[in-house]
Amino acid sequence: MIKIQKENFNVEREISSIKKIHSNVGAVTSFTGYVRDNNNNINVESINLEVYEKMAYKQFEKIIEQAKNKWSLIDTLIIHRYGNLKVNDKIVLVASFSSHRKDSFEACNFIMDYLKKDAPFWKNEFYDKKNEWLSNTN
Amino acid sequence: LNKYRDLQKHFDQGILRFAVNQEYVVENIDLNEDDEIAVFPPVSGG
């Protein structure tokens, strides 16, 4: 499942809503990304995340297909937020569901690596008195 | 670039990425009339 949204999400609820469909799932690996208060030693107050939504959906679908070809996955979840986000807000959730842990660990890592490198999102960080667009940070 | 002069300085930095119909392109390709073209700076999602 892919969701690109402004709204916050509840990690436990999102994961269990998928888990309960599949009784053959024995392993779930999830990654949650947050807005942190410091980047390159500058205090961050908030960020504004912009997205090229049409491309993001298409690319997320593609990366999930790639992950499913590489590992034995039962389901996957990507939630990526956009808009104004404050320190401590959640930005992203990736979860991979499989029978055994190795597939879910590796697939989750693979999807997150892709997100950092190629997902069409842009972070504009707001500091005390100025703001700055970030480039790829990996 | 003749039409959008401001793009030149970004183009010279070699950091721009290009997408046609929501897929990254790294080489010259033939475009069709209804293709959706995107030019954008380094991404920073996740």
GROMACS .gro file of C-alpha atoms in nm:
model
  184
    1MET     CA    1   0.000   0.000   0.000
    2ILE     CA    2   0.120   0.348  -0.086
    3LYS     CA    3   0.002   0.666   0.082
    4ILE     CA    4   0.123   1.018   0.013
    5GLN     CA    5  -0.048   1.250   0.255
    6LYS     CA    6  -0.030   1.566   0.464
    7GLU     CA    7  -0.184   1.401   0.768
    8ASN     CA    8   0.000   1.232   1.051
    9PHE     CA    9  -0.022   0.854   1.089
   10ASN     CA   10  -0.023   0.600   1.369
   11VAL     CA   11   0.254   0.345   1.312
   12GLU     CA   12   0.097   0.063   1.514
   13ARG     CA   13  -0.245   0.108   1.355
   14GLU     CA   14  -0.106   0.125   1.001
   15ILE     CA   15   0.101  -0.189   1.048
   16SER     CA   16  -0.167  -0.393   1.220
   17SER     CA   17  -0.428  -0.304   0.959
   18ILE     CA   18  -0.211  -0.480   0.701
   19LYS     CA   19  -0.082  -0.754   0.931
   20LYS     CA   20  -0.431  -0.871   1.018
   21ILE     CA   21  -0.507  -0.951   0.650
   22HIS     CA   22  -0.216  -1.198   0.632
   23SER     CA   23  -0.188  -1.479   0.885
   24ASN     CA   24   0.119  -1.614   0.699
   25VAL     CA   25   0.320  -1.304   0.799
   26GLY     CA   26   0.579  -1.392   1.062
   27ALA     CA   27   0.805  -1.088   1.030
   28VAL     CA   28   0.747  -0.716   0.994
   29THR     CA   29   1.031  -0.466   0.965
   30SER     CA   30   0.940  -0.101   0.982
   31PHE     CA   31   1.132   0.223   0.956
   32THR     CA   32   0.996   0.557   1.078
   33GLY     CA   33   1.166   0.881   0.980
   34TYR     CA   34   1.121   1.198   1.190
   35VAL     CA   35   1.200   1.568   1.162
   36ARG     CA   36   1.497   1.627   1.393
   37ASP     CA   37   1.598   1.949   1.562
   38ASN     CA   38   1.946   1.981   1.418
   39ASN     CA   39   2.108   1.949   1.078
   40ASN     CA   40   2.476   2.028   1.013
   41ASN     CA   41   2.490   2.196   1.355
   42ILE     CA   42   2.209   2.438   1.277
   43ASN     CA   43   1.890   2.436   1.482
   44VAL     CA   44   1.594   2.330   1.271
   45GLU     CA   45   1.249   2.461   1.362
   46SER     CA   46   1.039   2.305   1.090
   47ILE     CA   47   1.053   2.179   0.735
   48ASN     CA   48   0.834   2.217   0.433
   49LEU     CA   49   0.826   1.908   0.217
   50GLU     CA   50   0.719   1.936  -0.145
   51VAL     CA   51   0.633   1.639  -0.362
   52TYR     CA   52   0.586   1.562  -0.729
   53GLU     CA   53   0.296   1.342  -0.638
   54LYS     CA   54   0.220   1.174  -0.968
   55MET     CA   55   0.582   1.068  -1.008
   56ALA     CA   56   0.615   0.964  -0.645
   57TYR     CA   57   0.323   0.720  -0.674
   58LYS     CA   58   0.464   0.574  -0.993
   59GLN     CA   59   0.816   0.541  -0.852
   60PHE     CA   60   0.695   0.389  -0.522
   61GLU     CA   61   0.500   0.126  -0.717
   62LYS     CA   62   0.810   0.049  -0.918
   63ILE     CA   63   1.039   0.015  -0.618
   64ILE     CA   64   0.788  -0.212  -0.444
   65GLU     CA   65   0.783  -0.433  -0.755
   66GLN     CA   66   1.164  -0.446  -0.750
   67ALA     CA   67   1.166  -0.538  -0.383
   68LYS     CA   68   0.908  -0.810  -0.441
   69ASN     CA   69   1.126  -0.956  -0.716
   70LYS     CA   70   1.433  -0.960  -0.493
   71TRP     CA   71   1.280  -1.089  -0.170
   72SER     CA   72   0.993  -1.305  -0.062
   73LEU     CA   73   0.745  -1.040   0.050
   74ILE     CA   74   0.382  -1.079   0.143
   75ASP     CA   75   0.299  -0.709   0.157
   76THR     CA   76   0.462  -0.366   0.176
   77LEU     CA   77   0.364  -0.026   0.306
   78ILE     CA   78   0.503   0.318   0.223
   79ILE     CA   79   0.357   0.631   0.382
   80HIS     CA   80   0.529   0.957   0.297
   81ARG     CA   81   0.406   1.292   0.425
   82TYR     CA   82   0.442   1.634   0.266
   83GLY     CA   83   0.364   1.992   0.371
   84ASN     CA   84   0.471   2.175   0.685
   85LEU     CA   85   0.624   1.947   0.945
   86LYS     CA   86   0.764   2.043   1.283
   87VAL     CA   87   1.047   1.893   1.486
   88ASN     CA   88   0.941   1.549   1.620
   89ASP     CA   89   0.681   1.503   1.347
   90LYS     CA   90   0.688   1.180   1.153
   91ILE     CA   91   0.789   1.208   0.785
   92VAL     CA   92   0.790   0.856   0.651
   93LEU     CA   93   0.695   0.500   0.734
   94VAL     CA   94   0.817   0.198   0.541
   95ALA     CA   95   0.712  -0.151   0.646
   96SER     CA   96   0.777  -0.484   0.481
   97PHE     CA   97   0.587  -0.801   0.563
   98SER     CA   98   0.726  -1.150   0.508
   99SER     CA   99   0.728  -1.499   0.653
  100HIS     CA  100   1.082  -1.472   0.786
  101ARG     CA  101   1.289  -1.183   0.918
  102LYS     CA  102   1.568  -1.171   0.660
  103ASP     CA  103   1.337  -1.078   0.373
  104SER     CA  104   1.160  -0.809   0.570
  105PHE     CA  105   1.483  -0.654   0.709
  106GLU     CA  106   1.654  -0.637   0.373
  107ALA     CA  107   1.353  -0.520   0.174
  108CYS     CA  108   1.281  -0.239   0.422
  109ASN     CA  109   1.640  -0.119   0.398
  110PHE     CA  110   1.633  -0.140   0.018
  111ILE     CA  111   1.313   0.066  -0.006
  112MET     CA  112   1.445   0.332   0.233
  113ASP     CA  113   1.773   0.361   0.038
  114TYR     CA  114   1.572   0.423  -0.275
  115LEU     CA  115   1.354   0.682  -0.101
  116LYS     CA  116   1.654   0.885   0.009
  117LYS     CA  117   1.817   0.871  -0.332
  118ASP     CA  118   1.538   0.897  -0.588
  119ALA     CA  119   1.198   0.979  -0.440
  120PRO     CA  120   1.078   1.312  -0.586
  121PHE     CA  121   1.045   1.503  -0.260
  122TRP     CA  122   1.220   1.824  -0.157
  123LYS     CA  123   1.291   1.944   0.196
  124ASN     CA  124   1.303   2.313   0.271
  125GLU     CA  125   1.444   2.351   0.622
  126PHE     CA  126   1.346   2.649   0.834
  127TYR     CA  127   1.596   2.776   1.088
  128ASP     CA  128   1.576   3.064   1.332
  129LYS     CA  129   1.619   3.338   1.073
  130LYS     CA  130   1.654   3.173   0.736
  131ASN     CA  131   1.561   2.870   0.535
  132GLU     CA  132   1.744   2.639   0.299
  133TRP     CA  133   1.662   2.368   0.043
  134LEU     CA  134   1.842   2.044   0.118
  135SER     CA  135   2.015   1.835  -0.141
  136ASN     CA  136   2.040   1.459  -0.128
  137THR     CA  137   2.172   1.357   0.213
  138ASN     CA  138   2.145   0.976   0.195
  139LEU     CA  139   1.751   2.671  -2.247
  140ASN     CA  140   1.702   2.950  -2.497
  141LYS     CA  141   1.351   2.996  -2.366
  142TYR     CA  142   1.433   2.967  -1.993
  143ARG     CA  143   1.760   3.155  -1.947
  144ASP     CA  144   1.759   3.121  -1.569
  145LEU     CA  145   1.797   2.745  -1.602
  146GLN     CA  146   2.144   2.777  -1.753
  147LYS     CA  147   2.330   2.832  -1.426
  148HIS     CA  148   2.163   2.528  -1.270
  149PHE     CA  149   2.226   2.324  -1.581
  150ASP     CA  150   2.596   2.414  -1.566
  151GLN     CA  151   2.623   2.271  -1.215
  152GLY     CA  152   2.526   1.930  -1.347
  153ILE     CA  153   2.287   1.862  -1.061
  154LEU     CA  154   1.953   1.879  -1.242
  155ARG     CA  155   1.750   1.565  -1.293
  156PHE     CA  156   1.507   1.502  -1.574
  157ALA     CA  157   1.192   1.297  -1.593
  158VAL     CA  158   0.960   1.220  -1.882
  159ASN     CA  159   0.619   1.081  -1.794
  160GLN     CA  160   0.729   1.038  -1.431
  161GLU     CA  161   1.032   0.824  -1.517
  162TYR     CA  162   1.391   0.943  -1.479
  163VAL     CA  163   1.577   0.990  -1.805
  164VAL     CA  164   1.954   1.020  -1.831
  165GLU     CA  165   1.995   1.019  -2.208
  166ASN     CA  166   1.837   1.209  -2.494
  167ILE     CA  167   1.510   1.055  -2.601
  168ASP     CA  168   1.245   1.143  -2.859
  169LEU     CA  169   0.952   1.329  -2.709
  170ASN     CA  170   0.588   1.305  -2.804
  171GLU     CA  171   0.345   1.592  -2.798
  172ASP     CA  172   0.168   1.490  -2.478
  173ASP     CA  173   0.473   1.388  -2.276
  174GLU     CA  174   0.501   1.529  -1.925
  175ILE     CA  175   0.849   1.670  -1.874
  176ALA     CA  176   0.999   1.756  -1.536
  177VAL     CA  177   1.328   1.925  -1.453
  178PHE     CA  178   1.421   1.937  -1.090
  179PRO     CA  179   1.700   1.988  -0.835
  180PRO     CA  180   1.846   1.714  -0.611
  181VAL     CA  181   1.576   1.530  -0.420
  182SER     CA  182   1.569   1.498  -0.042
  183GLY     CA  183   1.286   1.269   0.062
  184GLY     CA  184   1.265   1.005   0.333
   0.00000   0.00000   0.00000
